[in-house]
mmCIF file of C-alpha atoms in Angstrom:
data_model
loop_
_atom_site.group_PDB
_atom_site.id
_atom_site.type_symbol
_atom_site.label_atom_id
_atom_site.label_comp_id
_atom_site.label_asym_id
_atom_site.label_seq_id
_atom_site.Cartn_x
_atom_site.Cartn_y
_atom_site.Cartn_z
ATOM 1 C CA MET A 224 -77.807 21.771 57.338
ATOM 2 C CA LYS A 225 -77.253 20.437 53.833
ATOM 3 C CA LEU A 226 -75.541 22.267 51.013
ATOM 4 C CA THR A 227 -78.002 23.063 48.216
ATOM 5 C CA ASP A 228 -78.003 25.509 45.307
ATOM 6 C CA ASN A 229 -80.045 27.957 47.401
ATOM 7 C CA VAL A 230 -77.806 27.710 50.455
ATOM 8 C CA LEU A 231 -74.730 28.322 48.294
ATOM 9 C CA ARG A 232 -76.347 31.345 46.646
ATOM 10 C CA SER A 233 -77.054 32.790 50.104
ATOM 11 C CA PHE A 234 -73.416 32.909 51.258
ATOM 12 C CA ARG A 235 -72.140 36.374 52.182
ATOM 13 C CA VAL A 236 -68.878 37.672 53.610
ATOM 14 C CA ALA A 237 -69.236 37.655 57.402
ATOM 15 C CA LYS A 238 -65.762 38.953 58.277
ATOM 16 C CA VAL A 239 -62.771 40.432 56.492
ATOM 17 C CA PHE A 240 -59.266 40.363 57.989
ATOM 18 C CA ARG A 241 -56.556 42.733 56.824
ATOM 19 C CA GLU A 242 -53.555 41.140 58.511
ATOM 20 C CA ASN A 243 -51.336 41.013 55.429
ATOM 21 C CA SER A 244 -49.478 43.599 53.380
ATOM 22 C CA ASP A 245 -49.045 41.301 50.359
ATOM 23 C CA LYS A 246 -50.997 38.477 48.736
ATOM 24 C CA ILE A 247 -51.970 35.385 50.718
ATOM 25 C CA ASN A 248 -50.417 32.598 48.665
ATOM 26 C CA CYS A 249 -51.991 29.667 50.505
ATOM 27 C CA PHE A 250 -54.144 28.657 53.440
ATOM 28 C CA ASP A 251 -55.201 25.384 55.028
ATOM 29 C CA PHE A 252 -57.994 24.436 57.425
ATOM 30 C CA SER A 253 -57.175 22.157 60.335
ATOM 31 C CA PRO A 254 -58.826 18.719 59.944
ATOM 32 C CA ASN A 255 -61.292 19.561 62.763
ATOM 33 C CA GLY A 256 -62.221 22.824 61.005
ATOM 34 C CA GLU A 257 -61.554 24.926 64.100
ATOM 35 C CA THR A 258 -58.610 26.918 62.729
ATOM 36 C CA VAL A 259 -57.214 28.039 59.396
ATOM 37 C CA ILE A 260 -53.578 28.951 58.801
ATOM 38 C CA SER A 261 -52.332 31.193 55.996
ATOM 39 C CA SER A 262 -48.991 31.902 54.343
ATOM 40 C CA SER A 263 -48.319 35.167 52.556
ATOM 41 C CA ASP A 264 -45.798 36.800 50.234
ATOM 42 C CA ASP A 265 -45.162 39.263 53.102
ATOM 43 C CA ASP A 266 -43.359 36.317 54.881
ATOM 44 C CA SER A 267 -46.004 35.973 57.584
ATOM 45 C CA ILE A 268 -47.967 32.982 58.872
ATOM 46 C CA VAL A 269 -51.340 33.935 60.380
ATOM 47 C CA LEU A 270 -53.415 31.536 62.472
ATOM 48 C CA TYR A 271 -57.173 32.236 62.609
ATOM 49 C CA ASP A 272 -59.796 30.892 64.988
ATOM 50 C CA CYS A 273 -62.774 29.885 62.815
ATOM 51 C CA GLN A 274 -65.220 29.595 65.691
ATOM 52 C CA GLU A 275 -64.490 32.969 67.199
ATOM 53 C CA GLY A 276 -63.807 34.499 63.808
ATOM 54 C CA LYS A 277 -60.556 36.246 64.641
ATOM 55 C CA PRO A 278 -56.797 36.043 64.094
ATOM 56 C CA LYS A 279 -55.043 34.275 66.971
ATOM 57 C CA ARG A 280 -51.333 34.536 66.186
ATOM 58 C CA THR A 281 -48.877 35.810 63.621
ATOM 59 C CA LEU A 282 -45.470 34.205 63.053
ATOM 60 C CA TYR A 283 -42.797 35.193 60.538
ATOM 61 C CA SER A 284 -40.514 33.349 58.163
ATOM 62 C CA LYS A 285 -38.600 36.416 57.008
ATOM 63 C CA LYS A 286 -35.387 34.694 55.981
ATOM 64 C CA TYR A 287 -36.866 31.945 53.811
ATOM 65 C CA GLY A 288 -40.329 33.238 52.981
ATOM 66 C CA VAL A 289 -43.373 30.977 53.223
ATOM 67 C CA ASP A 290 -45.678 29.308 50.693
ATOM 68 C CA LEU A 291 -47.894 26.218 50.348
ATOM 69 C CA ILE A 292 -48.523 25.928 54.091
ATOM 70 C CA ARG A 293 -50.164 22.650 55.203
ATOM 71 C CA TYR A 294 -51.266 21.285 58.557
ATOM 72 C CA THR A 295 -49.806 17.919 59.540
ATOM 73 C CA HIS A 296 -51.655 15.423 61.746
ATOM 74 C CA ALA A 297 -49.796 16.400 64.877
ATOM 75 C CA ALA A 298 -51.489 19.252 66.706
ATOM 76 C CA ASN A 299 -49.980 22.677 66.143
ATOM 77 C CA THR A 300 -47.498 21.696 63.436
ATOM 78 C CA VAL A 301 -47.243 22.678 59.772
ATOM 79 C CA VAL A 302 -45.043 22.063 56.758
ATOM 80 C CA TYR A 303 -44.385 24.734 54.167
ATOM 81 C CA SER A 304 -42.172 25.520 51.206
ATOM 82 C CA SER A 305 -39.696 28.367 50.982
ATOM 83 C CA ASN A 306 -39.832 31.087 48.367
ATOM 84 C CA LYS A 307 -36.509 32.769 49.218
ATOM 85 C CA ILE A 308 -32.872 31.639 49.610
ATOM 86 C CA ASP A 309 -33.409 27.904 49.072
ATOM 87 C CA ASP A 310 -36.049 25.335 48.132
ATOM 88 C CA THR A 311 -36.076 23.379 51.377
ATOM 89 C CA ILE A 312 -39.406 22.313 52.899
ATOM 90 C CA ARG A 313 -39.718 23.214 56.578
ATOM 91 C CA TYR A 314 -41.585 21.477 59.406
ATOM 92 C CA LEU A 315 -42.583 23.996 62.070
ATOM 93 C CA SER A 316 -44.021 23.711 65.556
ATOM 94 C CA LEU A 317 -46.503 26.564 66.014
ATOM 95 C CA HIS A 318 -46.486 25.981 69.759
ATOM 96 C CA ASP A 319 -42.965 27.355 70.277
ATOM 97 C CA ASN A 320 -42.237 28.675 66.751
ATOM 98 C CA LYS A 321 -39.303 26.266 66.279
ATOM 99 C CA TYR A 322 -38.378 24.123 63.314
ATOM 100 C CA ILE A 323 -38.693 20.398 63.990
ATOM 101 C CA ARG A 324 -37.016 19.282 60.752
ATOM 102 C CA TYR A 325 -35.871 20.412 57.307
ATOM 103 C CA PHE A 326 -36.418 18.557 54.059
ATOM 104 C CA PRO A 327 -33.719 19.574 51.552
ATOM 105 C CA GLY A 328 -33.558 18.045 48.085
ATOM 106 C CA HIS A 329 -35.409 20.156 45.575
ATOM 107 C CA SER A 330 -33.165 22.394 43.481
ATOM 108 C CA LYS A 331 -35.893 24.747 42.250
ATOM 109 C CA ARG A 332 -39.061 26.238 43.709
ATOM 110 C CA VAL A 333 -41.607 23.826 45.183
ATOM 111 C CA VAL A 334 -44.963 24.379 43.465
ATOM 112 C CA ALA A 335 -47.052 21.549 44.951
ATOM 113 C CA LEU A 336 -47.262 20.141 48.469
ATOM 114 C CA SER A 337 -49.793 17.574 49.677
ATOM 115 C CA MET A 338 -50.023 15.943 53.095
ATOM 116 C CA SER A 339 -51.285 12.370 53.329
ATOM 117 C CA PRO A 340 -54.757 12.314 54.895
ATOM 118 C CA VAL A 341 -53.868 9.245 56.968
ATOM 119 C CA ASP A 342 -50.217 9.330 58.067
ATOM 120 C CA ASP A 343 -46.946 11.269 58.167
ATOM 121 C CA THR A 344 -46.123 11.049 54.479
ATOM 122 C CA PHE A 345 -46.275 14.014 52.156
ATOM 123 C CA ILE A 346 -45.450 14.668 48.525
ATOM 124 C CA SER A 347 -43.908 17.675 46.860
ATOM 125 C CA GLY A 348 -43.594 18.747 43.241
ATOM 126 C CA SER A 349 -40.997 21.240 42.056
ATOM 127 C CA LEU A 350 -39.925 23.243 39.033
ATOM 128 C CA ASP A 351 -36.805 21.022 39.109
ATOM 129 C CA LYS A 352 -39.213 18.560 37.383
ATOM 130 C CA THR A 353 -39.283 16.039 40.209
ATOM 131 C CA ILE A 354 -41.970 14.771 42.537
ATOM 132 C CA ARG A 355 -40.698 13.516 45.873
ATOM 133 C CA LEU A 356 -42.269 11.450 48.618
ATOM 134 C CA TRP A 357 -41.279 12.254 52.208
ATOM 135 C CA ASP A 358 -41.934 11.146 55.771
ATOM 136 C CA LEU A 359 -42.130 13.798 58.513
ATOM 137 C CA ARG A 360 -39.914 11.628 60.736
ATOM 138 C CA SER A 361 -36.930 11.639 58.358
ATOM 139 C CA PRO A 362 -35.153 14.507 56.571
ATOM 140 C CA ASN A 363 -34.304 12.269 53.622
ATOM 141 C CA CYS A 364 -36.557 11.884 50.634
ATOM 142 C CA GLN A 365 -38.199 8.416 51.005
ATOM 143 C CA VAL A 366 -38.719 7.714 47.387
ATOM 144 C CA GLY A 367 -38.844 9.963 44.598
ATOM 145 C CA LEU A 368 -37.522 11.403 41.726
ATOM 146 C CA MET A 369 -39.788 10.969 38.856
ATOM 147 C CA HIS A 370 -38.852 13.339 36.114
ATOM 148 C CA PRO A 371 -42.004 14.744 34.616
ATOM 149 C CA GLN A 372 -41.707 17.283 31.860
ATOM 150 C CA GLY A 373 -42.848 20.743 32.815
ATOM 151 C CA LYS A 374 -44.419 21.935 36.034
ATOM 152 C CA PRO A 375 -45.677 19.028 38.158
ATOM 153 C CA VAL A 376 -48.850 19.154 40.257
ATOM 154 C CA CYS A 377 -49.714 16.362 42.696
ATOM 155 C CA SER A 378 -52.159 15.323 45.391
ATOM 156 C CA PHE A 379 -53.123 12.365 47.598
ATOM 157 C CA ASP A 380 -56.491 10.676 47.293
ATOM 158 C CA PRO A 381 -58.735 10.896 50.420
ATOM 159 C CA GLU A 382 -57.716 7.423 51.622
ATOM 160 C CA GLY A 383 -53.989 8.107 51.313
ATOM 161 C CA LEU A 384 -53.455 4.975 49.218
ATOM 162 C CA ILE A 385 -52.698 6.563 45.892
ATOM 163 C CA PHE A 386 -51.596 9.909 44.591
ATOM 164 C CA ALA A 387 -52.145 11.660 41.312
ATOM 165 C CA ALA A 388 -49.516 13.611 39.422
ATOM 166 C CA GLY A 389 -50.361 16.071 36.687
ATOM 167 C CA VAL A 390 -47.550 16.075 34.157
ATOM 168 C CA ASN A 391 -46.778 18.582 31.425
ATOM 169 C CA SER A 392 -50.326 20.016 31.646
ATOM 170 C CA GLU A 393 -51.678 17.113 29.603
ATOM 171 C CA MET A 394 -51.427 13.858 31.573
ATOM 172 C CA VAL A 395 -52.700 12.602 34.916
ATOM 173 C CA LYS A 396 -50.729 9.652 36.300
ATOM 174 C CA LEU A 397 -51.965 7.618 39.259
ATOM 175 C CA TYR A 398 -49.439 5.942 41.556
ATOM 176 C CA ASP A 399 -49.912 3.351 44.262
ATOM 177 C CA LEU A 400 -47.959 4.459 47.334
ATOM 178 C CA ARG A 401 -46.866 0.920 48.116
ATOM 179 C CA SER A 402 -45.336 0.449 44.679
ATOM 180 C CA PHE A 403 -44.458 4.025 43.807
ATOM 181 C CA ASP A 404 -41.148 2.973 42.194
ATOM 182 C CA LYS A 405 -42.919 0.696 39.679
ATOM 183 C CA GLY A 406 -44.380 3.696 37.891
ATOM 184 C CA PRO A 407 -48.016 4.732 37.418
ATOM 185 C CA PHE A 408 -50.791 2.112 37.372
ATOM 186 C CA ALA A 409 -52.967 4.400 35.243
ATOM 187 C CA THR A 410 -52.286 7.305 32.870
ATOM 188 C CA PHE A 411 -54.987 9.603 31.496
ATOM 189 C CA LYS A 412 -54.090 11.824 28.573
ATOM 190 C CA MET A 413 -56.004 15.079 28.158
ATOM 191 C CA GLN A 414 -56.225 17.423 25.247
ATOM 192 C CA TYR A 415 -53.264 19.767 25.511
ATOM 193 C CA ASP A 416 -54.112 23.459 25.686
ATOM 194 C CA ARG A 417 -51.134 25.655 24.862
ATOM 195 C CA THR A 418 -52.826 28.794 26.215
ATOM 196 C CA CYS A 419 -52.362 27.782 29.851
ATOM 197 C CA GLU A 420 -50.694 25.375 32.250
ATOM 198 C CA TRP A 421 -52.062 23.248 35.065
ATOM 199 C CA THR A 422 -51.597 24.805 38.501
ATOM 200 C CA GLY A 423 -53.328 22.372 40.836
ATOM 201 C CA LEU A 424 -54.951 18.999 41.212
ATOM 202 C CA LYS A 425 -57.405 17.876 43.922
ATOM 203 C CA PHE A 426 -59.476 14.785 44.663
ATOM 204 C CA SER A 427 -63.063 15.093 45.849
ATOM 205 C CA SER A 428 -63.632 13.777 49.394
ATOM 206 C CA ASP A 429 -65.435 10.696 48.021
ATOM 207 C CA GLY A 430 -62.382 9.932 45.827
ATOM 208 C CA LYS A 431 -64.441 9.690 42.632
ATOM 209 C CA LEU A 432 -63.473 12.982 40.998
ATOM 210 C CA VAL A 433 -60.309 14.947 40.248
ATOM 211 C CA LEU A 434 -60.359 18.704 39.756
ATOM 212 C CA ILE A 435 -57.635 20.217 37.563
ATOM 213 C CA SER A 436 -56.953 23.944 37.981
ATOM 214 C CA THR A 437 -55.207 25.998 35.320
ATOM 215 C CA ASN A 438 -53.862 29.528 35.056
ATOM 216 C CA GLY A 439 -56.250 30.119 32.162
ATOM 217 C CA GLY A 440 -59.976 30.750 31.970
ATOM 218 C CA PHE A 441 -61.180 27.199 32.667
ATOM 219 C CA ILE A 442 -60.905 24.287 35.095
ATOM 220 C CA ARG A 443 -61.611 20.596 34.396
ATOM 221 C CA LEU A 444 -63.446 17.915 36.315
ATOM 222 C CA ILE A 445 -62.422 14.344 35.493
ATOM 223 C CA ASP A 446 -63.520 10.867 36.536
ATOM 224 C CA ALA A 447 -60.835 9.555 38.930
ATOM 225 C CA PHE A 448 -61.244 5.957 37.704
ATOM 226 C CA LYS A 449 -61.592 6.331 33.955
ATOM 227 C CA GLY A 450 -59.949 9.706 33.327
ATOM 228 C CA ALA A 451 -62.859 10.960 31.218
ATOM 229 C CA VAL A 452 -63.449 14.723 31.268
ATOM 230 C CA LEU A 453 -66.885 15.156 32.869
ATOM 231 C CA HIS A 454 -67.117 18.961 32.713
ATOM 232 C CA THR A 455 -65.045 21.964 31.721
ATOM 233 C CA PHE A 456 -66.003 25.017 33.788
ATOM 234 C CA ALA A 457 -65.367 28.491 32.382
ATOM 235 C CA GLY A 458 -66.837 31.985 32.423
ATOM 236 C CA PHE A 459 -64.700 33.468 35.195
ATOM 237 C CA ASN A 460 -62.116 36.203 34.686
ATOM 238 C CA ASN A 461 -58.457 35.234 34.547
ATOM 239 C CA THR A 462 -56.726 37.276 31.849
ATOM 240 C CA LYS A 463 -53.368 37.642 33.603
ATOM 241 C CA ALA A 464 -52.580 33.910 34.014
ATOM 242 C CA VAL A 465 -52.994 34.055 37.788
ATOM 243 C CA THR A 466 -52.898 30.833 39.804
ATOM 244 C CA LEU A 467 -56.437 30.639 41.210
ATOM 245 C CA GLU A 468 -57.284 27.867 43.661
ATOM 246 C CA ALA A 469 -60.327 25.745 42.779
ATOM 247 C CA SER A 470 -61.977 23.568 45.435
ATOM 248 C CA PHE A 471 -64.682 21.021 46.070
ATOM 249 C CA THR A 472 -67.270 21.470 48.772
ATOM 250 C CA PRO A 473 -66.839 18.763 51.462
ATOM 251 C CA ASP A 474 -69.820 16.774 50.115
ATOM 252 C CA SER A 475 -68.100 16.553 46.666
ATOM 253 C CA GLN A 476 -71.245 18.059 45.053
ATOM 254 C CA PHE A 477 -70.057 21.549 44.117
ATOM 255 C CA ILE A 478 -66.933 23.116 42.637
ATOM 256 C CA MET A 479 -65.839 26.672 43.383
ATOM 257 C CA ILE A 480 -63.171 29.039 42.097
ATOM 258 C CA GLY A 481 -62.356 32.704 42.632
ATOM 259 C CA SER A 482 -61.496 35.106 39.844
ATOM 260 C CA GLU A 483 -59.291 38.117 39.229
ATOM 261 C CA ASP A 484 -62.261 40.472 39.696
ATOM 262 C CA GLY A 485 -62.996 39.304 43.250
ATOM 263 C CA LYS A 486 -66.015 37.108 42.420
ATOM 264 C CA ILE A 487 -66.524 33.452 43.306
ATOM 265 C CA HIS A 488 -68.111 31.087 40.780
ATOM 266 C CA VAL A 489 -69.853 27.897 41.902
ATOM 267 C CA TRP A 490 -70.949 24.940 39.742
ATOM 268 C CA ASN A 491 -72.892 21.770 40.361
ATOM 269 C CA GLY A 492 -70.431 18.940 39.696
ATOM 270 C CA GLU A 493 -73.089 16.528 38.502
ATOM 271 C CA THR A 494 -74.984 18.730 36.054
ATOM 272 C CA GLY A 495 -72.132 21.077 35.198
ATOM 273 C CA MET A 496 -74.488 24.042 35.647
ATOM 274 C CA LYS A 497 -73.316 27.258 37.289
ATOM 275 C CA VAL A 498 -75.346 27.749 40.462
ATOM 276 C CA ALA A 499 -73.946 30.966 41.910
ATOM 277 C CA VAL A 500 -71.660 33.952 41.420
ATOM 278 C CA LEU A 501 -70.797 35.510 44.788
ATOM 279 C CA ASP A 502 -69.174 38.915 45.162
ATOM 280 C CA GLY A 503 -66.461 38.897 47.815
ATOM 281 C CA LYS A 504 -65.463 42.508 47.172
ATOM 282 C CA HIS A 505 -61.851 41.401 47.190
ATOM 283 C CA THR A 506 -59.332 44.064 46.220
ATOM 284 C CA GLY A 507 -57.288 41.665 44.084
ATOM 285 C CA PRO A 508 -57.555 38.230 42.445
ATOM 286 C CA ILE A 509 -58.896 35.511 44.759
ATOM 287 C CA THR A 510 -55.825 33.287 44.799
ATOM 288 C CA CYS A 511 -57.021 31.004 47.615
ATOM 289 C CA LEU A 512 -60.443 29.473 48.213
ATOM 290 C CA GLN A 513 -61.435 26.511 50.386
ATOM 291 C CA PHE A 514 -64.498 25.226 52.167
ATOM 292 C CA ASN A 515 -64.201 24.377 55.854
ATOM 293 C CA PRO A 516 -64.067 20.544 56.168
ATOM 294 C CA ARG A 517 -66.411 20.466 59.203
ATOM 295 C CA PHE A 518 -68.491 23.642 59.382
ATOM 296 C CA MET A 519 -70.840 25.487 57.026
ATOM 297 C CA THR A 520 -68.355 28.204 56.141
ATOM 298 C CA PHE A 521 -65.649 28.848 53.589
ATOM 299 C CA ALA A 522 -62.724 31.237 53.267
ATOM 300 C CA SER A 523 -61.361 33.224 50.334
ATOM 301 C CA ALA A 524 -58.218 35.337 50.120
ATOM 302 C CA CYS A 525 -56.412 37.973 48.090
ATOM 303 C CA SER A 526 -54.185 40.024 50.406
ATOM 304 C CA ASN A 527 -57.215 40.045 52.715
ATOM 305 C CA MET A 528 -58.838 36.969 54.227
ATOM 306 C CA ALA A 529 -62.637 36.666 54.132
ATOM 307 C CA PHE A 530 -64.848 34.248 56.080
ATOM 308 C CA TRP A 531 -68.236 33.458 54.506
ATOM 309 C CA LEU A 532 -71.493 32.253 56.087
ATOM 310 C CA PRO A 533 -74.883 31.284 54.627
ATOM 311 C CA THR A 534 -77.747 33.724 55.251
ATOM 312 C CA ILE A 535 -80.589 31.177 54.948
ATOM 313 C CA ASP A 536 -81.352 27.850 56.604
ATOM 314 C CA ASP A 537 -82.548 25.485 53.935
#
């Protein structure tokens, strides 16, 4: 089944899970699409089975809190940032609920975490104005320490060869992983918008596009090679400067974002036209939204988690 405008318009909430007492701050699908794991401000980690459509396990990180949870390539392991006590990144085995390793180094809250799609490296960005590159096998920062101004956002490209850093909400810098210390090989300057700051940066799965999320009322789609702004998407509610996650569909064709009024807006990335507004009946702002990498389903979250399915076969 192929994603089309009509199929996207037909998506409806198939299941709602009320496992959390506070907002879900992040979730991540496993690469095979069979599970999704969430982190919440209530200090819990919930693992869901996407095929059976039910929660499988709940773990807690009460002492340190949990945010920005990401699957690694090893089965049943995740990395996540802390939002209490310290700013250490933690590497957890879900199998026995034990920490495998800690990654200390950041001196302020970690606001971006991206796992390499191909190996054990990951990058983190922090309010201490550094971006660091790590390897799961070593507790020491591999390379790092750029000093961007302002809040850094960062992400790997789908081949794991380069990563992009959003700096000071006005520049995208591209780095080659093999020569990270030589500085960026490309820098794209955007028009600065003082009304909001950048909150996220993602590559499309074909590597040709970069999606910049903000805590304002718009998101931007840029050409990953030239840095030109292709489209600016707006018309969704975000009056309280909430960090709303924007995502590509796995075919790189559509862009989606939630809003503070519980609706999901979908655009065609090529034409820039809005193709759907879906009502998730969420009780709060949709802070997290991602399409399953393998199956025709997506998830959205406020303090509740919703699984969506299409209602037509196109």
